[in-house]
Coordinates of C-alpha atoms and ligand atoms in Angstrom, one line a residue:
X265 CA 6.7 -89.3 10.6
X266 CA 4.8 -86.9 12.2
X267 CA 2.7 -84.9 10.0
X268 CA 4.7 -81.4 9.7
X269 CA 2.9 -78.2 10.9
X270 CA 0.9 -76.1 8.4
X271 CA 3.2 -72.9 7.4
X272 CA 1.3 -70.3 5.0
X273 CA 3.1 -67.2 3.2
X274 CA 1.4 -64.0 3.2
X275 CA 1.5 -60.9 0.7
X276 CA -0.3 -58.0 3.1
X277 CA -0.7 -55.4 0.3
X278 CA -1.6 -52.1 0.6
X279 CA -4.8 -52.8 -1.8
X280 CA -5.1 -56.4 -1.5
X281 CA -3.7 -59.4 0.5
X282 CA -2.9 -62.9 -0.5
X283 CA -2.5 -66.2 1.4
X284 CA -0.2 -69.4 -0.3
X285 CA 1.0 -72.6 0.8
X286 CA 3.1 -75.3 -0.7
X287 CA 0.4 -78.0 -1.8
X288 CA 2.7 -80.8 -2.9
X289 CA 5.2 -79.6 -4.9
X290 CA 4.1 -76.5 -6.0
X291 CA 3.1 -72.7 -4.0
X292 CA -0.5 -72.3 -4.4
X293 CA -3.2 -69.5 -3.2
X294 CA -5.3 -70.3 -0.6
X295 CA -9.1 -69.0 -1.7
X296 CA -10.7 -66.9 1.5
X297 CA -13.6 -68.7 2.6
X298 CA -15.8 -66.6 0.5
X299 CA -14.0 -68.2 -2.8
X300 CA -11.8 -65.2 -3.6
X301 CA -7.9 -65.2 -4.1
X302 CA -7.4 -61.5 -3.4
X303 CA -8.5 -60.4 -0.2
X304 CA -9.0 -56.3 0.0
X305 CA -6.3 -54.8 2.9
X306 CA -9.6 -53.1 4.4
X307 CA -11.0 -53.4 7.7
X308 CA -14.4 -51.1 8.6
X309 CA -16.8 -50.7 11.9
X310 CA -20.2 -50.5 11.2
X311 CA -22.5 -48.3 12.9
X312 CA -23.6 -51.4 14.9
X313 CA -20.2 -51.9 16.3
X314 CA -19.5 -54.7 14.3
X315 CA -15.7 -55.2 12.5
X316 CA -15.6 -55.9 9.0
X317 CA -12.6 -57.3 7.0
X318 CA -12.1 -57.6 3.3
X319 CA -14.4 -57.9 0.4
X320 CA -17.4 -57.2 2.8
X321 CA -16.0 -54.2 4.6
X322 CA -14.7 -52.6 0.8
X323 CA -18.3 -53.3 0.0
X324 CA -19.9 -50.7 2.3
X325 CA -17.0 -48.1 2.0
X326 CA -19.1 -45.6 0.4
X327 CA -21.5 -45.4 2.8
X328 CA -19.5 -46.0 5.8
X329 CA -16.3 -43.4 4.8
X330 CA -15.1 -42.3 8.1
X331 CA -15.1 -46.1 9.9
X332 CA -13.6 -47.8 6.9
X333 CA -9.5 -48.0 6.9
X334 CA -7.8 -48.9 3.6
X335 CA -4.5 -48.1 2.5
X336 CA -3.1 -48.7 6.0
X337 CA 0.3 -50.2 4.7
X338 CA 1.1 -46.6 3.7
X339 CA 1.0 -45.3 6.9
X340 CA 2.5 -48.5 9.2
X341 CA 5.8 -47.7 10.7
X342 CA 5.9 -44.1 10.1
X343 CA 5.7 -40.8 12.0
X344 CA 2.5 -38.9 12.3
X345 CA 4.4 -35.6 11.9
X346 CA 6.5 -36.4 8.8
X347 CA 5.8 -34.9 5.6
X348 CA 5.0 -37.7 3.5
X349 CA 2.2 -38.9 6.3
X350 CA 0.8 -35.5 6.1
X351 CA 0.9 -35.8 2.2
X352 CA -0.8 -39.4 2.7
X353 CA -3.4 -38.4 5.0
X354 CA -4.9 -35.6 2.9
X355 CA -6.6 -37.9 0.4
X356 CA -8.0 -40.5 3.2
X357 CA -11.4 -40.4 4.5
X358 CA -11.0 -41.9 7.5
X359 CA -9.8 -40.2 10.6
X360 CA -5.7 -40.4 11.0
X361 CA -4.5 -39.1 14.8
X362 CA -1.5 -38.6 16.9
X363 CA -0.2 -41.0 19.4
X364 CA 1.7 -40.2 22.5
X365 CA 5.1 -41.0 20.7
X366 CA 4.4 -39.0 17.4
X367 CA 3.2 -42.6 16.4
X368 CA 0.0 -42.6 13.8
X369 CA -3.3 -43.6 15.4
X370 CA -6.6 -44.5 13.3
X371 CA -10.1 -43.6 14.8
X372 CA -12.5 -46.0 14.4
X373 CA -15.7 -45.2 16.6
X374 CA -14.9 -44.6 19.8
X375 CA -11.5 -46.8 19.7
X376 CA -8.3 -45.4 18.3
X377 CA -6.5 -48.2 16.9
X378 CA -2.3 -48.2 15.9
X379 CA -1.4 -49.1 12.8
X380 CA 0.0 -52.6 13.7
X381 CA -3.6 -53.6 15.1
X382 CA -5.3 -52.2 12.1
X383 CA -2.9 -54.4 9.8
X384 CA -3.4 -57.6 12.3
X385 CA -7.0 -57.6 11.9
X386 CA -6.6 -58.4 8.1
X387 CA -3.8 -60.8 8.9
X388 CA -6.4 -62.4 10.9
X389 CA -8.5 -62.5 8.3
X390 CA -6.3 -64.5 6.2
X391 CA -5.2 -66.8 9.0
X392 CA -8.7 -67.8 9.6
X393 CA -8.8 -68.3 5.6
X394 CA -6.0 -70.7 5.6
X395 CA -7.3 -72.6 8.8
X396 CA -10.2 -73.6 7.3
X397 CA -8.2 -74.8 4.3
X398 CA -6.3 -76.9 6.6
X399 CA -8.8 -77.3 8.9
X400 CA -6.5 -76.9 12.0
X401 CA -4.8 -74.2 13.5
X402 CA -2.2 -71.9 11.3
X403 CA 0.5 -70.0 13.3
X404 CA 3.7 -70.0 11.3
X405 CA 3.9 -67.3 8.7
X406 CA 6.1 -65.6 6.4
X407 CA 4.9 -62.1 5.6
X408 CA 6.3 -59.9 2.8
X409 CA 7.2 -56.2 2.7
X410 CA 8.7 -53.6 0.0
X411 CA 11.9 -54.1 -0.1
X412 CA 12.2 -50.6 0.5
X413 CA 10.7 -50.6 3.9
X414 CA 12.9 -49.2 6.1
X415 CA 13.5 -51.0 10.0
X416 CA 10.6 -49.5 11.5
X417 CA 8.1 -50.3 8.9
X418 CA 9.8 -53.9 9.1
X419 CA 9.2 -54.3 12.9
X420 CA 5.6 -52.9 12.7
X421 CA 4.6 -55.0 10.1
X422 CA 6.1 -57.9 12.3
X423 CA 4.5 -56.9 15.4
X424 CA 0.9 -56.8 13.3
X425 CA 1.9 -60.6 12.5
X426 CA 2.3 -61.2 16.7
X427 CA -0.9 -59.3 17.2
X428 CA -2.2 -61.6 14.7
X429 CA -1.6 -65.1 16.8
X430 CA 1.1 -65.5 13.8
X431 CA 4.8 -66.6 14.6
X432 CA 6.2 -64.7 12.1
X433 CA 9.1 -67.0 10.6
X434 CA 10.6 -64.1 8.5
X435 CA 9.8 -60.6 6.9
X436 CA 10.6 -61.0 3.3
X437 CA 11.2 -58.5 0.4
X438 CA 8.2 -58.7 -1.9
X439 CA 10.2 -58.7 -5.0
X440 CA 12.5 -61.8 -3.7
X441 CA 9.4 -63.4 -3.0
X442 CA 8.5 -62.9 -6.5
X443 CA 11.5 -64.3 -7.9
X444 CA 11.3 -67.2 -5.6
X445 CA 8.1 -67.9 -7.2
X446 CA 9.2 -67.5 -10.3
X447 CA 12.5 -69.8 -10.0
X448 CA 11.3 -72.3 -7.9
X449 CA 11.1 -75.8 -9.6
X450 CA 12.8 -74.3 -12.6
X451 CA 16.5 -74.8 -13.6
X452 CA 16.8 -71.1 -13.9
X453 CA 20.3 -69.7 -14.1
X454 CA 20.9 -66.0 -14.7
X455 CA 20.1 -62.3 -13.8
X456 CA 16.6 -61.4 -13.5
X457 CA 14.9 -58.4 -12.7
X458 CA 11.6 -57.8 -10.5
X459 CA 9.2 -54.7 -11.2
X460 CA 6.5 -54.2 -9.2
X461 CA 4.0 -51.5 -9.1
X462 CA 0.9 -52.5 -6.4
X463 CA -1.4 -50.1 -5.1
X464 CA 0.6 -47.9 -2.7
X465 CA 4.6 -49.1 -3.6
X466 CA 6.8 -49.2 -6.4
X467 CA 9.9 -51.8 -6.2
X468 CA 12.4 -52.9 -8.4
X469 CA 15.0 -55.7 -7.5
X470 CA 17.7 -57.0 -9.6
X471 CA 18.5 -60.8 -8.8
X472 CA 21.3 -63.6 -9.8
X473 CA 19.7 -67.0 -9.5
X474 CA 21.2 -70.1 -10.4
X475 CA 21.1 -73.9 -8.8
X476 CA 18.4 -72.9 -6.1
X477 CA 20.3 -69.6 -4.8
X478 CA 18.6 -66.7 -4.8
X479 CA 21.0 -63.9 -4.7
X480 CA 19.7 -60.4 -4.8
X481 CA 22.1 -58.0 -6.5
X482 CA 20.3 -54.6 -5.8
X483 CA 16.9 -53.2 -5.2
X484 CA 15.4 -50.0 -4.9
X485 CA 12.2 -48.4 -5.0
X486 CA 9.8 -45.6 -3.6
X487 CA 7.5 -46.5 -0.6
X488 CA 4.8 -43.6 -1.9
X489 CA 4.5 -44.8 -5.8
X490 CA 1.8 -46.9 -6.6
X491 CA -1.6 -47.2 -7.7
X492 CA -3.1 -44.9 -5.3
X493 CA -1.1 -42.1 -6.6
X494 CA -2.5 -42.7 -10.3
X495 CA -6.3 -42.8 -8.5
X496 CA -5.3 -39.5 -6.9
X497 CA -4.5 -37.6 -10.2
X498 CA -7.7 -38.8 -11.5
X499 CA -9.8 -37.5 -8.1
X500 CA -7.8 -33.9 -8.4
X501 CA -8.7 -33.9 -11.9
X502 CA -12.5 -34.1 -11.3
X503 CA -11.9 -32.3 -8.3
X504 CA -10.7 -29.5 -10.0
X505 CA -13.1 -29.0 -12.5
X506 CA -15.8 -29.5 -10.3
X507 CA -14.5 -26.4 -8.3
X508 CA -14.4 -24.1 -11.3
X509 CA -17.9 -25.2 -12.1
X510 CA -19.4 -25.1 -9.0
X511 CA -17.3 -23.4 -6.6
X512 CA -17.6 -26.6 -4.2
X513 CA -14.7 -28.5 -3.1
X514 CA -15.6 -32.3 -3.3
X515 CA -12.6 -33.1 -1.5
X516 CA -13.8 -31.8 1.9
X517 CA -16.7 -34.1 2.3
X518 CA -15.8 -37.3 3.3
X519 CA -18.3 -39.7 1.1
X520 CA -17.7 -37.5 -2.2
X521 CA -14.3 -38.0 -1.8
X522 CA -14.9 -42.0 -1.2
X523 CA -16.9 -41.7 -4.4
X524 CA -14.6 -40.0 -6.2
X525 CA -11.8 -42.6 -5.2
X526 CA -14.0 -45.7 -6.3
X527 CA -14.8 -44.1 -9.6
X528 CA -11.4 -42.9 -10.1
X529 CA -9.9 -46.3 -9.7
X530 CA -12.6 -48.2 -11.7
X531 CA -11.9 -45.9 -14.3
X532 CA -8.6 -46.2 -14.1
X533 CA -8.8 -50.0 -14.5
X534 CA -11.0 -50.2 -17.5
X535 CA -8.8 -47.7 -19.5
X536 CA -6.2 -50.9 -19.5
X537 CA -8.4 -52.1 -21.9
X538 CA -10.8 -49.7 -22.9
X539 CA -9.8 -46.4 -24.8
X540 CA -12.3 -44.1 -23.1
X541 CA -14.5 -44.3 -20.1
X542 CA -17.5 -42.7 -18.6
X543 CA -17.3 -41.3 -15.1
X544 CA -20.7 -40.9 -13.5
X545 CA -21.5 -39.9 -9.8
X546 CA -25.2 -38.5 -9.6
X547 CA -26.1 -36.8 -6.5
X548 CA -22.3 -36.2 -5.3
X549 CA -23.4 -33.4 -3.6
X550 CA -26.1 -30.6 -2.5
X551 CA -25.3 -27.6 -1.9
X552 CA -26.1 -25.6 1.6
X553 CA -27.4 -22.8 -0.4
X554 CA -30.3 -24.9 -2.2
X555 CA -30.5 -25.0 -5.7
X556 CA -30.5 -28.9 -5.7
X557 CA -28.3 -31.9 -6.0
X558 CA -25.4 -31.7 -8.1
X559 CA -24.5 -34.6 -10.1
X560 CA -20.8 -35.1 -11.6
X561 CA -20.3 -36.8 -15.2
X562 CA -17.0 -36.8 -17.0
X563 CA -15.5 -38.8 -20.1
X564 CA -11.9 -39.6 -19.5
X565 CA -9.8 -41.2 -21.9
X566 CA -7.0 -43.0 -21.6
X567 CA -4.9 -40.3 -23.4
X568 CA -5.6 -37.8 -20.6
X569 CA -5.2 -40.7 -17.9
X570 CA -1.8 -40.9 -19.5
X571 CA -1.0 -37.5 -19.4
X572 CA -2.2 -36.8 -16.0
X573 CA 0.1 -39.8 -14.7
X574 CA 2.9 -39.3 -17.1
X575 CA 5.8 -38.3 -14.4
X576 CA 4.5 -41.1 -12.3
X577 CA 5.6 -43.8 -14.9
X578 CA 8.7 -41.5 -15.5
X579 CA 9.7 -41.8 -11.8
X580 CA 9.5 -45.4 -11.9
X581 CA 11.9 -45.6 -14.9
X582 CA 14.3 -43.2 -13.0
X583 CA 14.6 -45.3 -10.2
X584 CA 14.8 -48.3 -12.5
X585 CA 18.0 -46.6 -14.1
X586 CA 19.4 -45.6 -10.6
X587 CA 19.3 -49.5 -9.4
X588 CA 20.6 -51.0 -12.4
X589 CA 23.8 -48.1 -12.6
X590 CA 24.0 -48.9 -9.1
X591 CA 24.5 -52.9 -9.6
X592 CA 26.5 -52.5 -11.9
X593 CA 23.9 -54.7 -14.5
X594 CA 23.0 -53.8 -17.7
X595 CA 19.1 -54.2 -18.8
X596 CA 20.4 -56.4 -21.8
X597 CA 22.2 -58.8 -19.5
X598 CA 18.9 -59.8 -18.1
X599 CA 17.6 -63.6 -18.9
X600 CA 13.9 -62.2 -17.5
X601 CA 12.2 -59.5 -16.3
X602 CA 9.0 -60.4 -14.1
X603 CA 6.1 -58.1 -13.9
X604 CA 4.1 -57.8 -10.4
X605 CA 1.4 -55.5 -8.8
X606 CA -2.0 -54.5 -10.1
X607 CA -0.5 -51.4 -11.5
X608 CA 1.5 -53.3 -14.5
X609 CA -1.6 -54.0 -16.0
X610 CA -1.8 -50.4 -17.5
X611 CA -0.6 -50.2 -20.7
X612 CA 1.3 -47.2 -20.5
X613 CA 3.3 -48.7 -17.8
X614 CA 4.0 -52.0 -19.8
X615 CA 5.3 -50.1 -22.7
X616 CA 7.3 -48.0 -20.6
X617 CA 9.0 -50.7 -18.8
X618 CA 9.5 -53.1 -22.5
X619 CA 11.0 -49.8 -23.7
X620 CA 13.5 -49.5 -20.7
X621 CA 14.2 -53.2 -20.6
X622 CA 14.1 -53.7 -24.4
X623 CA 11.9 -56.6 -23.6
X624 CA 8.9 -58.1 -23.0
X625 CA 7.8 -59.5 -19.7
X626 CA 7.9 -63.2 -18.6
X627 CA 4.3 -64.8 -19.4
X628 CA 3.2 -67.2 -16.8
X629 CA 3.7 -65.1 -13.8
X630 CA 0.2 -64.1 -12.2
X631 CA 0.9 -60.1 -10.8
X632 CA -1.3 -60.5 -8.2
X633 CA -0.3 -64.0 -6.4
X634 CA 3.2 -64.2 -7.1
X635 CA 4.3 -62.4 -4.0
X636 CA 2.1 -64.6 -2.0
X637 CA 3.2 -67.9 -3.6
X638 CA 7.2 -66.8 -3.1
X639 CA 6.2 -66.2 0.5
X640 CA 4.9 -70.1 0.5
X641 CA 8.3 -71.3 -0.7
X642 CA 9.8 -69.4 2.0
X643 CA 8.0 -70.4 4.6
X644 CA 8.2 -74.1 3.4
X645 CA 12.0 -73.4 3.1
X646 CA 12.4 -72.3 6.8
X647 CA 10.7 -75.0 8.2
X648 CA 11.3 -78.2 5.9
X649 CA 14.7 -79.4 6.3
X650 CA 14.7 -80.9 2.8
X651 CA 14.2 -77.7 1.3
X652 CA 16.8 -76.5 -1.2
X653 CA 16.3 -73.1 -1.5
X654 CA 18.6 -70.5 -0.4
X655 CA 17.8 -67.2 -0.1
X656 CA 20.9 -63.9 0.2
X657 CA 18.8 -60.9 0.6
X658 CA 20.6 -57.2 0.8
X659 CA 19.8 -54.3 3.1
X660 CA 18.0 -51.5 1.0
X661 CA 19.9 -48.3 2.7
X662 CA 23.1 -47.4 3.9
X663 CA 23.1 -47.1 7.7
X664 CA 25.2 -45.1 10.0
X665 CA 26.3 -42.6 12.8
X666 CA 25.9 -39.2 13.3
X667 CA 29.9 -38.0 14.2
X668 CA 31.4 -34.8 15.1
X669 CA 30.3 -31.8 12.2
X670 CA 27.3 -33.2 11.4
X671 CA 28.2 -36.0 8.7
X672 CA 27.4 -39.5 8.9
X673 CA 29.9 -42.6 9.1
X674 CA 28.5 -45.5 7.3
X675 CA 28.9 -48.6 8.7
X676 CA 27.2 -50.8 6.6
X677 CA 26.5 -49.9 2.9
X678 CA 23.1 -50.5 0.9
X679 CA 22.9 -53.7 -1.2
X680 CA 24.8 -55.4 1.4
X681 CA 24.2 -59.3 1.8
X682 CA 22.1 -59.8 4.9
X683 CA 22.8 -61.1 7.9
X684 CA 25.4 -59.0 8.3
X685 CA 27.4 -57.1 10.9
X686 CA 30.3 -54.5 11.4
X687 CA 32.2 -52.6 14.2
X688 CA 34.0 -49.7 13.8
X689 CA 36.3 -47.7 16.3
X690 CA 35.2 -44.3 17.1
X691 CA 36.9 -41.2 19.5
X692 CA 35.7 -39.1 21.4
X693 CA 35.5 -35.1 20.1
X694 CA 36.0 -33.2 22.8
X695 CA 38.3 -32.9 25.6
X696 CA 36.7 -34.6 28.7
X697 CA 33.9 -35.6 27.1
X698 CA 32.4 -38.6 29.5
X699 CA 29.2 -39.1 27.3
X700 CA 28.4 -40.1 23.9
X701 CA 25.6 -40.3 22.1
X702 CA 24.5 -42.3 18.9
X703 CA 22.2 -41.5 16.7
X704 CA 21.2 -44.2 14.3
X705 CA 20.5 -43.0 10.6
X706 CA 19.0 -44.6 7.5
X707 CA 19.9 -43.0 4.1
X708 CA 22.5 -42.3 1.1
X709 CA 23.7 -38.7 2.3
X710 CA 26.9 -37.8 4.0
X711 CA 25.2 -34.8 5.7
X712 CA 23.7 -36.3 9.0
X713 CA 20.3 -34.5 8.9
X714 CA 19.6 -35.4 5.0
X715 CA 19.1 -39.3 6.2
X716 CA 16.4 -40.5 8.6
X717 CA 16.8 -41.0 12.2
X718 CA 16.2 -44.4 13.4
X719 CA 17.0 -44.3 16.8
X720 CA 19.4 -43.3 19.4
X721 CA 20.8 -43.8 22.4
X722 CA 23.7 -42.9 25.1
X723 CA 26.8 -44.3 26.6
X724 CA 28.0 -42.4 29.8
X725 CA 30.6 -43.1 32.3
X726 CA 33.6 -42.5 29.9
X727 CA 37.0 -41.7 31.6
X728 CA 37.8 -38.0 31.4
X729 CA 40.8 -37.3 29.0
X730 CA 41.9 -35.7 26.0
X731 CA 39.8 -35.4 23.2
X732 CA 40.5 -38.5 20.9
X733 CA 42.0 -40.6 23.5
X734 CA 38.7 -42.8 24.7
X735 CA 38.0 -45.1 22.5
X736 CA 34.6 -46.5 21.8
X737 CA 33.4 -49.6 19.6
X738 CA 29.9 -49.2 17.7
X739 CA 28.4 -52.2 16.2
X740 CA 25.4 -52.7 13.7
X741 CA 23.8 -55.6 13.2
X742 CA 21.3 -56.8 10.6
X743 CA 19.6 -60.1 10.7
X744 CA 18.1 -61.6 8.1
X745 CA 15.0 -59.6 8.1
X746 CA 16.2 -56.7 7.5
X747 CA 16.3 -55.4 11.4
X748 CA 18.9 -53.5 13.0
X749 CA 20.4 -53.4 16.2
X750 CA 22.9 -51.1 17.5
X751 CA 25.3 -51.2 20.1
X752 CA 28.3 -49.0 21.5
X753 CA 31.1 -50.4 23.9
X754 CA 33.9 -48.2 25.7
X755 CA 36.7 -50.3 25.1
X756 CA 38.4 -49.1 28.4
X757 CA 35.5 -50.7 30.7
X758 CA 33.8 -52.8 28.7
X759 CA 30.5 -50.9 29.6
X760 CA 28.2 -51.4 27.0
X761 CA 24.6 -50.1 25.9
X762 CA 22.6 -51.1 22.7
X763 CA 19.4 -50.9 21.0
X764 CA 16.9 -52.8 19.1
X765 CA 16.0 -49.8 16.5
X766 CA 12.6 -49.0 16.7
X767 CA 10.9 -46.5 14.5
X768 CA 11.4 -43.0 15.7
X769 CA 12.0 -41.4 12.0
X770 CA 9.8 -39.1 10.4
X771 CA 11.5 -36.0 11.8
X772 CA 11.8 -33.3 9.2
X773 CA 15.2 -32.4 7.8
X774 CA 15.1 -29.2 10.1
X775 CA 14.2 -30.8 13.3
X776 CA 16.9 -33.3 12.9
X777 CA 19.4 -30.8 11.7
X778 CA 18.4 -28.8 15.3
X779 CA 19.1 -31.9 17.3
X780 CA 22.7 -32.7 15.8
X781 CA 23.5 -28.7 16.4
X782 CA 22.2 -29.1 20.0
X783 CA 24.0 -32.4 20.7
X784 CA 27.0 -31.5 19.0
X785 CA 29.1 -32.0 22.2
X786 CA 27.8 -35.6 22.5
X787 CA 29.1 -36.7 19.0
X788 CA 32.0 -39.0 18.5
X789 CA 34.4 -38.5 15.8
X790 CA 35.7 -41.5 13.2
X791 CA 39.1 -43.1 13.5
X792 CA 40.0 -43.4 9.9
X793 CA 43.8 -44.4 10.1
X794 CA 43.2 -46.9 12.4
X795 CA 40.3 -48.1 10.6
X796 CA 42.1 -48.3 7.4
X797 CA 44.4 -50.7 9.2
X798 CA 41.8 -52.9 10.7
X799 CA 40.2 -52.9 7.2
X800 CA 43.1 -54.0 5.4
X801 CA 43.7 -56.7 7.8
X802 CA 39.8 -57.9 7.1
X803 CA 40.1 -57.7 3.5
X804 CA 43.5 -59.8 3.8
X805 CA 41.5 -62.5 5.6
X806 CA 38.5 -62.5 3.0
X807 CA 40.9 -63.1 0.3
X808 CA 42.4 -66.1 1.9
X809 CA 38.9 -67.4 2.4
X810 CA 37.9 -66.6 -0.8
X811 CA 41.3 -68.0 -2.3
X812 CA 40.5 -71.6 -0.3
X813 CA 37.0 -72.0 -1.1
X814 CA 37.6 -71.7 -4.7
X815 CA 39.3 -75.3 -5.1
X816 CA 36.4 -76.7 -3.2
X817 CA 33.9 -74.9 -5.3
X818 CA 35.9 -75.6 -8.7
X819 CA 35.5 -79.2 -7.7
X820 CA 31.9 -79.0 -6.8
X821 CA 30.5 -77.4 -9.7
X822 CA 32.4 -78.9 -12.7
X823 CA 30.6 -78.3 -16.0
X824 CA 27.7 -76.1 -13.8
X825 CA 27.5 -72.8 -15.6
X826 CA 26.5 -70.9 -12.4
X827 CA 29.5 -72.3 -10.3
X828 CA 31.7 -71.0 -13.3
X829 CA 30.0 -67.8 -13.1
X830 CA 30.4 -67.5 -9.8
X831 CA 34.5 -68.6 -10.1
X832 CA 35.1 -65.9 -13.0
X833 CA 33.6 -63.4 -10.5
X834 CA 35.8 -64.3 -7.7
X835 CA 38.6 -64.1 -10.0
X836 CA 38.0 -60.5 -10.8
X837 CA 37.1 -59.5 -7.2
X838 CA 40.3 -60.8 -6.0
X839 CA 42.4 -59.1 -9.2
X840 CA 40.7 -55.9 -7.6
X841 CA 41.6 -56.7 -4.0
X842 CA 45.0 -57.3 -4.2
X843 CA 46.4 -54.1 -5.0
X844 CA 43.8 -52.4 -2.5
X845 CA 45.0 -54.3 0.3
X846 CA 48.3 -53.5 -0.4
X847 CA 48.2 -49.7 -0.9
X848 CA 45.1 -49.0 2.0
X849 CA 43.1 -46.5 0.2
X850 CA 39.9 -46.4 2.6
X851 CA 37.3 -46.5 -0.4
X852 CA 38.6 -49.2 -2.6
X853 CA 39.4 -51.4 0.8
X854 CA 35.7 -50.9 1.9
X855 CA 34.5 -51.7 -2.1
X856 CA 36.5 -54.8 -2.1
X857 CA 35.2 -55.8 1.5
X858 CA 32.0 -55.6 0.0
X859 CA 32.5 -57.8 -2.9
X860 CA 34.4 -60.5 -1.4
X861 CA 32.1 -60.9 1.2
X862 CA 29.3 -61.2 -1.5
X863 CA 31.6 -63.3 -3.3
X864 CA 31.8 -66.0 0.3
X865 CA 27.9 -65.9 0.5
X866 CA 27.6 -66.7 -3.1
X867 CA 30.3 -69.8 -2.8
X868 CA 28.9 -70.8 0.4
X869 CA 24.9 -70.5 -1.3
X870 CA 26.2 -72.7 -4.1
X871 CA 27.7 -75.6 -1.9
X872 CA 25.3 -75.5 0.6
X873 CA 22.9 -76.2 -2.5
X874 CA 25.1 -78.9 -3.8
X875 CA 25.2 -80.2 -0.2
X876 CA 28.6 -79.8 0.9
Ligands
LIG105 P1 -0.8 -53.7 -3.4 O1 0.4 -55.1 -3.4 O2 -0.4 -52.6 -3.2 O3 -1.8 -54.4 -2.4 P2 -1.6 -54.9 -6.0 O4 -0.8 -55.4 -6.4 O5 -3.0 -55.7 -5.7 O6 -1.4 -53.9 -4.6 O7 -2.3 -53.6 -7.0 C1 -3.2 -52.7 -7.0 C2 -3.6 -51.4 -7.9 O8 -3.4 -52.2 -9.0 C3 -4.8 -50.6 -7.5 O9 -4.0 -49.5 -7.4 C4 -5.5 -51.4 -8.6 O10 -6.3 -50.1 -8.9 C5 -4.3 -51.6 -9.5 N1 -4.9 -52.3 -10.5 C6 -5.5 -53.3 -10.6 N2 -5.7 -53.9 -11.9 C7 -5.7 -53.1 -13.0 C8 -5.8 -52.8 -14.1 N3 -6.3 -54.1 -14.7 N4 -5.4 -51.7 -14.7 C9 -4.8 -50.7 -14.0 N5 -4.4 -50.9 -13.0 C10 -5.0 -51.8 -12.0
LIG106 MG1 2.0 -56.0 -3.6

């Protein structure tokens, strides 16, 4: 038998990155060439023109603040002008510029780099570590991203992989990866939650695990909520006091800011074990007016830190509440709760989580390594025919198109299992409208401008006719990596336009509203009546499919708790679907289509696992 090509899983973190692979029967972290399991996601250019990556780049950050790039993940796939970017940039010591397409560029020496190029340097370093471990080239990898990353951020991460010379087998959600690692090789049955608070992002996911099937029920999070925000609170507290005392803004000095940042993070970490800690920053600045250097010396207690960060901790809980409500899952029904990410070591975070979930987190899961381990499991599953891991992930946000009146027509609801596709018929909204504009939106609001614009394109050459007479099919497709493509087709001529959506978001609400107003004449109208009929037909077909699969599943899973549970759910779903299919209430029909689609995916997963 030919030896299998090595494959790796990479957790490309905001703060730290980890690479892992399946060794024998279990996934394990590959240590860096310098012997550590974590590689800081930091890139630097030295005064002599050398590029540094990882630990060595981190070590020189204070003396080279302008040319040391950290937290690139907070900026990847975003727009320069976006409010959140502007907010994030404030606390960075390196220079961020705008590119030609409102993309973000990083200035490093006399070069400007895109974010995928910066992340690629970190990935290349991990690739080299893996190659040193295997003693041969490594090309194939699974890379993880926060579940809440939107399409543009996923694409940009994939680009980073390509630039690093990797074939990216799959972009995988971090919490899903954690669950994979947790459940791998164990006979786990039931619902689990993954709470991941890292350096830059927060994610919460609820999964149903059983017989090697990992079914994500719901996911939510905030890509601007992580350890750096906690550090930021300490920095602001230090800087505000210093300002009061000396009337000097330390944050305006890049080197001072970098030192504040390191000291703040160090104090925060120390306060996870100690009750109080000293911040000591001698010679923090030399005032221009003379009078000698100034020093910063302060004591920070755990209580004070908790007070400064109370709202950040509270936000994680609020997001959990939303996700559990949407998933219609009670925390009491969870089999296990898994903590991921360095910030979950903070006692206040642990307490808040315990209080909300009313249970202790799972022991024996390494919060720093578990995501990379899961990525390694998935990488193996994708390249090894003998693997019996089945993964069903979901799309984190709803997707739709802007329609006349400034509204959104949602084609794919959030938490729909991917891959998925959906087509809907639309009408022209004006007489003699020969052109339509398809604006692809991601988000949960019914008002178009309150969502994020993912991309747009135009379909021209429609027949001149009365409003509502010309019909256009719009199709959305999401692949298993959460990447979206959209097409529109003139039903009469068959003429078609499509895009793979690339990041173009980052417009402010006002900007998007203005664009929508300007283009009002080009919008389509939803075709509701017809749609109800189409959906009723679709629902009936799904009911038939489920009914036909049930005996097969009963047969295959006799005595298996997970199978029985799936059957019970299917029965319940059918009970709800029957009256919906008859009466044709659009909302109920759509909901039932969702549940039954999930049921079928689940059934197929179970059957595939059992080998039928
Ligand atoms: P990411 O996945 O975003 O790279 P990590 O999971 O590595 O992030 O978490 C990094 C964050 O965790 C940083 O903000 C770091 O300061 C914080 N952190 C690490 N260890 C501790 C600790 N013992 N107490 C509190 N925070 C910690
Ligand atoms: Mg992480």
